[in-house]
Tab-separated table of C-alpha atoms in Angstrom:
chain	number	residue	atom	x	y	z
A	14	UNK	CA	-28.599	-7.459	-26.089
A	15	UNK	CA	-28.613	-9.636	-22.736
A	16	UNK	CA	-30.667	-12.001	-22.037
A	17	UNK	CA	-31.331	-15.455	-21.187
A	18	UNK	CA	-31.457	-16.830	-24.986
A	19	UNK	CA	-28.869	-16.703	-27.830
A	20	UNK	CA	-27.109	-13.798	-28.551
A	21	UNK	CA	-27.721	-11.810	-25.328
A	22	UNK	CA	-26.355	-14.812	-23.314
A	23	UNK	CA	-23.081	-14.537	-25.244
A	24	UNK	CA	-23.053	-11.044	-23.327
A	25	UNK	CA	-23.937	-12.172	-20.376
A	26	UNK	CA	-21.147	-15.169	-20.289
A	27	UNK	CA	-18.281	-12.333	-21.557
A	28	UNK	CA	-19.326	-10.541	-18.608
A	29	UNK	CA	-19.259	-13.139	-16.374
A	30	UNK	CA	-15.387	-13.715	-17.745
A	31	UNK	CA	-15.148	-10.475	-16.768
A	32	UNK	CA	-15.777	-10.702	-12.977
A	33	UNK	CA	-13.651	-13.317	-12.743
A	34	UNK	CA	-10.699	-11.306	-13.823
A	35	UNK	CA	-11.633	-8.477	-11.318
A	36	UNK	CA	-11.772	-11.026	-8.709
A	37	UNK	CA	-8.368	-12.149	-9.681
A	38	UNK	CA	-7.471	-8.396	-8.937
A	39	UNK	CA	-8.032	-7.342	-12.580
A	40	UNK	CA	-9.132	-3.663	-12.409
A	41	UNK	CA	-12.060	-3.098	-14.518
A	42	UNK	CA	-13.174	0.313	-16.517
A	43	UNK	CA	-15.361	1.358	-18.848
A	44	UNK	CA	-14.533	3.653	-21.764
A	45	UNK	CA	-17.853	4.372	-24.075
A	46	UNK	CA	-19.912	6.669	-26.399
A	47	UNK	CA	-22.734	7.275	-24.868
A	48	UNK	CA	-24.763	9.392	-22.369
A	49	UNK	CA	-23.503	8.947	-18.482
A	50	UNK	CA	-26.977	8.621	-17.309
A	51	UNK	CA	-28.560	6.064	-19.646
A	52	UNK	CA	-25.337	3.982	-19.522
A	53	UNK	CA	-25.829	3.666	-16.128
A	54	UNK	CA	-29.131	2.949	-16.152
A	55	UNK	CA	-28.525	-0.355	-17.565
A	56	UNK	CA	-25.734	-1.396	-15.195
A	57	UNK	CA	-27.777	-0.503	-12.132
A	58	UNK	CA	-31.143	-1.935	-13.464
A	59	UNK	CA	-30.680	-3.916	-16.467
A	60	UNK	CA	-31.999	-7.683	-14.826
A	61	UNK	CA	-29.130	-9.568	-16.683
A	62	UNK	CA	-26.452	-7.178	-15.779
A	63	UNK	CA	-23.044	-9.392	-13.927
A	64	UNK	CA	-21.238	-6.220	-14.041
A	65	UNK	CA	-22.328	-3.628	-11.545
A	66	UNK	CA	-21.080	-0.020	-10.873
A	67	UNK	CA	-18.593	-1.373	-8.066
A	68	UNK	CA	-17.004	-3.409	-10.067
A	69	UNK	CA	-15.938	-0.650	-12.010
A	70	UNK	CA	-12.511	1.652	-10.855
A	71	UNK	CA	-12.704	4.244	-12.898
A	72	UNK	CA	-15.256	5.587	-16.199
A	73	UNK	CA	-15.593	8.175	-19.322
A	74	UNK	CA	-18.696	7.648	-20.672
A	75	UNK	CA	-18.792	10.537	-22.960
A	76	UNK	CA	-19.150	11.609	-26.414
A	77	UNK	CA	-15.032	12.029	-27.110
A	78	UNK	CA	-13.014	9.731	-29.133
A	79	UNK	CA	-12.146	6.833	-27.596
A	80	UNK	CA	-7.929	7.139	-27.789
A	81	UNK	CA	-8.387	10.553	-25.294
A	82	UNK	CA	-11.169	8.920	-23.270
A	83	UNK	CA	-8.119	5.561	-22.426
A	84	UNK	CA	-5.420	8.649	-21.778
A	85	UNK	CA	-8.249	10.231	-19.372
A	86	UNK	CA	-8.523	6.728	-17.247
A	87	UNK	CA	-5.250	6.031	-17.372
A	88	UNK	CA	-4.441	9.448	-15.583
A	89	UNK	CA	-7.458	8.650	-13.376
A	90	UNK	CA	-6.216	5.008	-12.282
A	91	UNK	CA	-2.723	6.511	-12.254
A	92	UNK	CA	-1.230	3.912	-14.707
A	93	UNK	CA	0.756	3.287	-18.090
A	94	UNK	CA	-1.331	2.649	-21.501
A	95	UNK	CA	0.985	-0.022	-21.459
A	96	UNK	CA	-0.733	-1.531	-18.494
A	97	UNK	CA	-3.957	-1.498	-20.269
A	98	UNK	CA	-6.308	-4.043	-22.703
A	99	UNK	CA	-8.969	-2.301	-24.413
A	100	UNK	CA	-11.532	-4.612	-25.874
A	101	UNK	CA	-14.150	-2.928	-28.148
A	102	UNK	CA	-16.592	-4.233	-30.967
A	103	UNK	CA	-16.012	-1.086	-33.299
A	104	UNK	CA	-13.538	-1.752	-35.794
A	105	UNK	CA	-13.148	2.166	-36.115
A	106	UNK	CA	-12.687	2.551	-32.529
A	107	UNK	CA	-10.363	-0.456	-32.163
A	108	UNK	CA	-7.928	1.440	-35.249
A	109	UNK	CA	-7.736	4.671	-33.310
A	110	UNK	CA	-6.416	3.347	-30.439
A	111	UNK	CA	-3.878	0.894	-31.872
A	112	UNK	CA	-2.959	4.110	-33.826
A	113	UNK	CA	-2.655	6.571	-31.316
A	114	UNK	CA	-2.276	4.508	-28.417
A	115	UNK	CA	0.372	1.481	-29.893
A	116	UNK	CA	1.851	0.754	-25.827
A	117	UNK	CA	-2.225	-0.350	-25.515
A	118	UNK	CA	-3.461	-3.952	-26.392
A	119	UNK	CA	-6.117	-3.506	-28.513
A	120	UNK	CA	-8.657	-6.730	-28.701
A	121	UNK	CA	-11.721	-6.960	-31.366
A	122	UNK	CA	-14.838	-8.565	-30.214
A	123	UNK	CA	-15.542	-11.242	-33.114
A	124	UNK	CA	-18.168	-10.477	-35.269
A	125	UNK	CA	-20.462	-13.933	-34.338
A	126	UNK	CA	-21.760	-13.956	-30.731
A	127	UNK	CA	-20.732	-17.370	-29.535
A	128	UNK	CA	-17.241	-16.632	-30.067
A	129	UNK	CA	-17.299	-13.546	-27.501
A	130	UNK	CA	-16.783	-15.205	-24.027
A	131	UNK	CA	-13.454	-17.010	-25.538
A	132	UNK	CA	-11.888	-14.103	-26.309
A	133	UNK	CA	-9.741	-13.808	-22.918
A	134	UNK	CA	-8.987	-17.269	-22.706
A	135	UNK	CA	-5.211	-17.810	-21.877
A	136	UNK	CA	-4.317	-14.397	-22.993
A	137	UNK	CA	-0.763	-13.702	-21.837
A	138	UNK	CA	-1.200	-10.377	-20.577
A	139	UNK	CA	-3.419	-11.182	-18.022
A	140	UNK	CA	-2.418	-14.566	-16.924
A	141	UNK	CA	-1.495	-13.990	-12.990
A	142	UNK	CA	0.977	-16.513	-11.367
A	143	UNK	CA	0.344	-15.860	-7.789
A	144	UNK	CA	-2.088	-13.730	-6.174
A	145	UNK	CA	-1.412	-11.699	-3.012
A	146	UNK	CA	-4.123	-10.192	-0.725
A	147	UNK	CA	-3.318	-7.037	-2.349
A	148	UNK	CA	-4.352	-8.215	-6.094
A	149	UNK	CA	-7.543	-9.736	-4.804
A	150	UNK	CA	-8.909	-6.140	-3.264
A	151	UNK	CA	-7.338	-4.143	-6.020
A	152	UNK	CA	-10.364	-3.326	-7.559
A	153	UNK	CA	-11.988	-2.148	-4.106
A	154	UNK	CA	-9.096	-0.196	-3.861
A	155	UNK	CA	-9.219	1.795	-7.068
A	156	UNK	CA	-13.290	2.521	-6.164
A	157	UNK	CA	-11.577	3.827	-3.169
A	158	UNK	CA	-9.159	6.215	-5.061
A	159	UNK	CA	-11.830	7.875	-6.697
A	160	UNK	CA	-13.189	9.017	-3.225
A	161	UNK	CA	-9.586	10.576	-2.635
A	162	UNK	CA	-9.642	12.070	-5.955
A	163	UNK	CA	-13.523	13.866	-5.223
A	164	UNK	CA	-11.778	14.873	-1.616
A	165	UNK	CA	-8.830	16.544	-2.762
A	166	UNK	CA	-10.842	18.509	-5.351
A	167	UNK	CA	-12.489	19.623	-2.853
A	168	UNK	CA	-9.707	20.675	0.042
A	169	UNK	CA	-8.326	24.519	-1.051
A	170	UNK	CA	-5.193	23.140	0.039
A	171	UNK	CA	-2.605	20.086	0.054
A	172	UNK	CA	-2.209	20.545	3.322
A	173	UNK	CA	-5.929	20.694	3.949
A	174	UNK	CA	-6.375	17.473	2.178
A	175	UNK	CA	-3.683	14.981	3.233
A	176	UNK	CA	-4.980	16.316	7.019
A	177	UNK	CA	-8.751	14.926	6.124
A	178	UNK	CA	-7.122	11.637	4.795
A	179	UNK	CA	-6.338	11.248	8.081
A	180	UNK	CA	-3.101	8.921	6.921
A	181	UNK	CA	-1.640	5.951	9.368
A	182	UNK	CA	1.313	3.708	7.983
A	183	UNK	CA	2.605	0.776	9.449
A	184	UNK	CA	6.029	-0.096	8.933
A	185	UNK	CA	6.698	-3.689	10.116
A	186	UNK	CA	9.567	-6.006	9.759
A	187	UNK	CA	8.906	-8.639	6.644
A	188	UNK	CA	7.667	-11.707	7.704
A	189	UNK	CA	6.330	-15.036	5.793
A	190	UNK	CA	3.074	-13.046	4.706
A	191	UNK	CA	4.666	-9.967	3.196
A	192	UNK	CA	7.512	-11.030	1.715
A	193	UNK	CA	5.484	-12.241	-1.515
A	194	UNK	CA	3.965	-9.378	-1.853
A	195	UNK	CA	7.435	-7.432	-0.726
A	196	UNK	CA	9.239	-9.127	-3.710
A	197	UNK	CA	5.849	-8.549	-6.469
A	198	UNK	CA	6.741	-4.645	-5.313
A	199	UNK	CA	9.806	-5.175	-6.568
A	200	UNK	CA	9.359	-6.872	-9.637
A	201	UNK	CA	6.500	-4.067	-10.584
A	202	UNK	CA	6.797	-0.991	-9.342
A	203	UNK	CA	8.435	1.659	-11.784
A	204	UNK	CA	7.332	5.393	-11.349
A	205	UNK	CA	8.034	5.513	-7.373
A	206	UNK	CA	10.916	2.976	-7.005
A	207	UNK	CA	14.712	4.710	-6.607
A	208	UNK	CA	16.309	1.835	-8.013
A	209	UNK	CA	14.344	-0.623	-9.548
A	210	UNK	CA	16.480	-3.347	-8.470
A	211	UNK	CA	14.145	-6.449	-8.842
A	212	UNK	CA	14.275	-9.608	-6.609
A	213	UNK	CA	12.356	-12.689	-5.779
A	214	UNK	CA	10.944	-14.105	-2.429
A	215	UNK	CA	14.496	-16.200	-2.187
A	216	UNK	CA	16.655	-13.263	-2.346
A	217	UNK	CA	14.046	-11.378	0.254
A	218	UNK	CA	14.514	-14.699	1.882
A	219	UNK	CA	18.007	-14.111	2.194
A	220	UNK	CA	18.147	-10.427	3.360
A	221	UNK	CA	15.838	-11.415	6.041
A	222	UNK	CA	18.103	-14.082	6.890
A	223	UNK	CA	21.024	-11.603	6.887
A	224	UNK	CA	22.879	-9.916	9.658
A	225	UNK	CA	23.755	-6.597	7.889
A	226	UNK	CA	20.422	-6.076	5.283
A	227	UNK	CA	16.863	-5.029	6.787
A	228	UNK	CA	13.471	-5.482	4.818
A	229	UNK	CA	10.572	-3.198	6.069
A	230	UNK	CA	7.300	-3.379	4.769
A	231	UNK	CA	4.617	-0.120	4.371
A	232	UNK	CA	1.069	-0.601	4.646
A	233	UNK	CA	-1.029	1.661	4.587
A	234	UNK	CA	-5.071	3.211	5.789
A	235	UNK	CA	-6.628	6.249	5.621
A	236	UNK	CA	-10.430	7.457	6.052
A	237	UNK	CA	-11.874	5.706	2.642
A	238	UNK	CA	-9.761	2.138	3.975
A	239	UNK	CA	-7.074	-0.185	3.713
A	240	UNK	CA	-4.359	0.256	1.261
A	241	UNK	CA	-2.562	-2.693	1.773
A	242	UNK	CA	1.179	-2.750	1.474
A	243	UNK	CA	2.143	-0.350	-0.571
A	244	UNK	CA	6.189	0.229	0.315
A	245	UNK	CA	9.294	-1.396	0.414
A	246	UNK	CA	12.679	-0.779	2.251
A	247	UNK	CA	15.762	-2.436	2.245
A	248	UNK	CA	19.059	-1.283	3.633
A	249	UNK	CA	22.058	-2.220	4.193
A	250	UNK	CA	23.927	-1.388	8.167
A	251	UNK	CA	27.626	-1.956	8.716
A	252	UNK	CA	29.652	-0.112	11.090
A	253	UNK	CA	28.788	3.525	11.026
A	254	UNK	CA	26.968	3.875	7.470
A	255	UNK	CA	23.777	2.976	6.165
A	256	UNK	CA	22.718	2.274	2.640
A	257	UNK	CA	18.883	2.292	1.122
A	258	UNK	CA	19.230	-0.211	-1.521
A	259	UNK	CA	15.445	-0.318	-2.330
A	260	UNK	CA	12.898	2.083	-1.166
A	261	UNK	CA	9.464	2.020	-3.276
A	262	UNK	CA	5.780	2.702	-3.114
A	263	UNK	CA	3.203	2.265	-5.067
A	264	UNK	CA	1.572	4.591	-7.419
A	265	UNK	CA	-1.668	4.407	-5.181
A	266	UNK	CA	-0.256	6.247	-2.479
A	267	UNK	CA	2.261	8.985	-4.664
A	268	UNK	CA	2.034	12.320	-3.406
A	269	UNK	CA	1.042	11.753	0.146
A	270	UNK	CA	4.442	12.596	1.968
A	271	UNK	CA	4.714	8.867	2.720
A	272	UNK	CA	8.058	8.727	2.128
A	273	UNK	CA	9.232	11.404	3.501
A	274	UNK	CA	8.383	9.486	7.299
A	275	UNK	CA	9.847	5.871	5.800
A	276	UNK	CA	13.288	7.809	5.376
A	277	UNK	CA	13.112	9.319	8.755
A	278	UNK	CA	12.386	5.505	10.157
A	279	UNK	CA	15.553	4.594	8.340
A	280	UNK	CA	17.828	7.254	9.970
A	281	UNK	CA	16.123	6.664	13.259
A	282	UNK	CA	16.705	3.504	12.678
A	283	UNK	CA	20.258	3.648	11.425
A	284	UNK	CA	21.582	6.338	14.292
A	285	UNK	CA	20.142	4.046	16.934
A	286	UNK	CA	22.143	1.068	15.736
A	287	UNK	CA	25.430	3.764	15.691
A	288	UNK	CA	25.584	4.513	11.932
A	289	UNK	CA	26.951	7.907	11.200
A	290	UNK	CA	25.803	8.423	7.705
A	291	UNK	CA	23.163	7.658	5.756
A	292	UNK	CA	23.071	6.887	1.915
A	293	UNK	CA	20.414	6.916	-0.843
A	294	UNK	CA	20.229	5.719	-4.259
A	295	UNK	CA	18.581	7.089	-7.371
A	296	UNK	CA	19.160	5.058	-10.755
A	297	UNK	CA	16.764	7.057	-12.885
A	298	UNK	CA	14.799	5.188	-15.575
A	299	UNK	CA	12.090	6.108	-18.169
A	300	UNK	CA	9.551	5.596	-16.038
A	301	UNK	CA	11.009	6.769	-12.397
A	302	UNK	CA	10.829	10.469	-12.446
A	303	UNK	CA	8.532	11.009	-9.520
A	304	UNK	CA	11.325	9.830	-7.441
A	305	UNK	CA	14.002	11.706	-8.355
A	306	UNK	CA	13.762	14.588	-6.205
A	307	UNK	CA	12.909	12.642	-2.759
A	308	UNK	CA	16.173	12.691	-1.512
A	309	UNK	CA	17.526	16.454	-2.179
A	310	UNK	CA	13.892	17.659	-0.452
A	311	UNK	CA	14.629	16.129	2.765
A	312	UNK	CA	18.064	17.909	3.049
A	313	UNK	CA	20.474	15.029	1.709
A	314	UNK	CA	23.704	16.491	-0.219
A	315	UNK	CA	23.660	14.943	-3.814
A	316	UNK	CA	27.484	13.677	-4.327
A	317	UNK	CA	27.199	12.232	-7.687
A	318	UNK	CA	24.416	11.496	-10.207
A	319	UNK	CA	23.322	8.516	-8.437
A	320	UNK	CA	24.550	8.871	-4.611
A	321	UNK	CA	22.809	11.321	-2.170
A	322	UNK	CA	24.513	11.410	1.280
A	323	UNK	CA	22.653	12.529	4.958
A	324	UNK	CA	25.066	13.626	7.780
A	325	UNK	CA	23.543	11.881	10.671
A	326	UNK	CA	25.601	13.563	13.297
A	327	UNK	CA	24.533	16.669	12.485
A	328	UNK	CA	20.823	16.701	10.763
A	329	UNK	CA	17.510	14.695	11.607
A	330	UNK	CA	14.664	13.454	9.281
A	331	UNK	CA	11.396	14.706	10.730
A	332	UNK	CA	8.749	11.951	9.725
A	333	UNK	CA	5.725	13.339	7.635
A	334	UNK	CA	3.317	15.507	9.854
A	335	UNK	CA	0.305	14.044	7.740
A	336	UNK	CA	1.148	10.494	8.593
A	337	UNK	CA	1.000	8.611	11.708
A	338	UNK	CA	3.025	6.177	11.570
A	339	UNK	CA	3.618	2.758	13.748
A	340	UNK	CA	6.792	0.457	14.045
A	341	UNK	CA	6.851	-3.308	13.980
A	342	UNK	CA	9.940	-5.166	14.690
């Protein structure tokens, strides 16, 4: 249906809306009926085509029903249904999903042509306030998750793999660039986050400010490229104890002993500047249950259902021996 003249330029504008979400940081994927090979043949070749294959994180272009094929890139992309718009011209197809896949926002193409490029105008779930550098590469970033994804089927071991990443992280003191994209952490991120305590740049603003509180950001490369910032720390030094009251990352990097080396920086950190103990925090949520373990795994003794407790006199956090990390005060 694209083209130049009426209807296949009311294609050709949607998709044109289209980019201009993904380069808001938008991530873009395709979920359709049809045979891999001749779908692609019209997004590589097709002459009025705005929508290339790198524009595209993640596919399932496959003969399955459609409510499977949105769980499939939703595993793939490592995100909630909930985080998801499907927009389809099937009626049938739109149903299923609303049906078995309610946390989704299902959207109908209208039936007359000229009405299809409107459809995502000033729709609420996708309206984005500020952007950080992170939003604007996110869809570079997903393309780039893939590769990890074809790497690590390939390694016979976890080991093996997270080696051949070839991981660096660079933990640096927050500053006037990071600290809006230190507070968006906050305010989004859910399955890796110990205490999903939320806060805006002003109250970043004023830890930063403080004598006793310390914010850390965690960016992060490996071989395929540049993560971005993907963690947060915050903790809290007075006299001889230390508290973590945030520690985060995002679901990009899950799984990749990352945290493992940001808690030994805190200790490091913490027994340098004469603190004694170290504590961490787990509030556990619906959505949070990748995190819950973190602390107990790297030796901490659990003193109540939300308080874990590292004798710094007497134990040391080894930082991750698949990531080299760097400090920047």
């Amino acid at each position: 249906l694209l083209g130049q003249d009426y209807p296949g330029s009311c294609y050709v504008d949607f998709q044109k809306e289209l980019l201009k979400l993904y380069n808001r940081g938008i991530i873009l994927a395709i979920n359709s009926k049809n045979n891999e090979a001749d779908a692609f043949d019209v997004i590589d070749n097709h002459p009025y085509m705005v929508l290339r294959r790198q524009h595209f994180a993640a596919y399932e272009i496959n003969w399955n029903d459609k409510a499977s094929n949105l769980q499939a890139l939703a595993d793939d992309l490592n995100i909630g249904i909930d985080s998801m718009i499907m927009i389809d011209d099937n009626p049938v197809e739109c149903e299923l999903i609303r049906q078995q896949c309610p946390k989704c926002l299902v959207i109908q193409l209208p039936a007359r042509p000229y009405l299809i490029p409107s459809v995502l105008d000033k729709l609420p779930e996708i309206e984005n306030i500020r952007l950080t550098e992170e939003d604007k590469k996110k869809g570079v970033m997903y393309q780039q998750q893939l590769e990890r994804k074809k790497l690590e089927s390939t390694a016979s071991n976890l080991g093996d793999y997270l080696h051949a990443l070839d991981i660096k992280i660079e933990i640096k003191v927050a500053d006037t660039f990071s600290i809006p994209r230190i507070s968006q952490l906050t305010q989004k991120t859910n399955q890796f986050n110990m205490t999903t305590r939320r806060y805006t740049e002003a109250d970043i603003i004023q830890f930063v400010s403080s004598k006793n509180n310390h914010v850390y950001s965690i960016a992060s490369t490996d071989r395929f490229g540049d993560n971005g910032i993907i963690g947060v720390v915050v903790f809290h030094l007075e006299d001889a104890r230390c508290t973590i009251d945030t520690f985060l990352l995002s679901c990009r990097v899950i799984g990749r002993t990352i945290e493992k080396s940001i808690v030994a920086f805190v200790a490091e950190y913490a027994k340098k500047n004469g603190a004694k103990t170290l504590i961490g925090e787990f509030f556990p949520t619906a959505k949070n249950k990748p995190a819950a373990d973190v602390y107990e795994k790297m030796s901490f003794e659990k003193i109540d259902d939300n308080n874990f407790v590292a004798d710094l006199t007497k134990q040391t956090i080894e930082y991750s021996p698949f990531v080299t990390h760097k400090i920047v005060n």
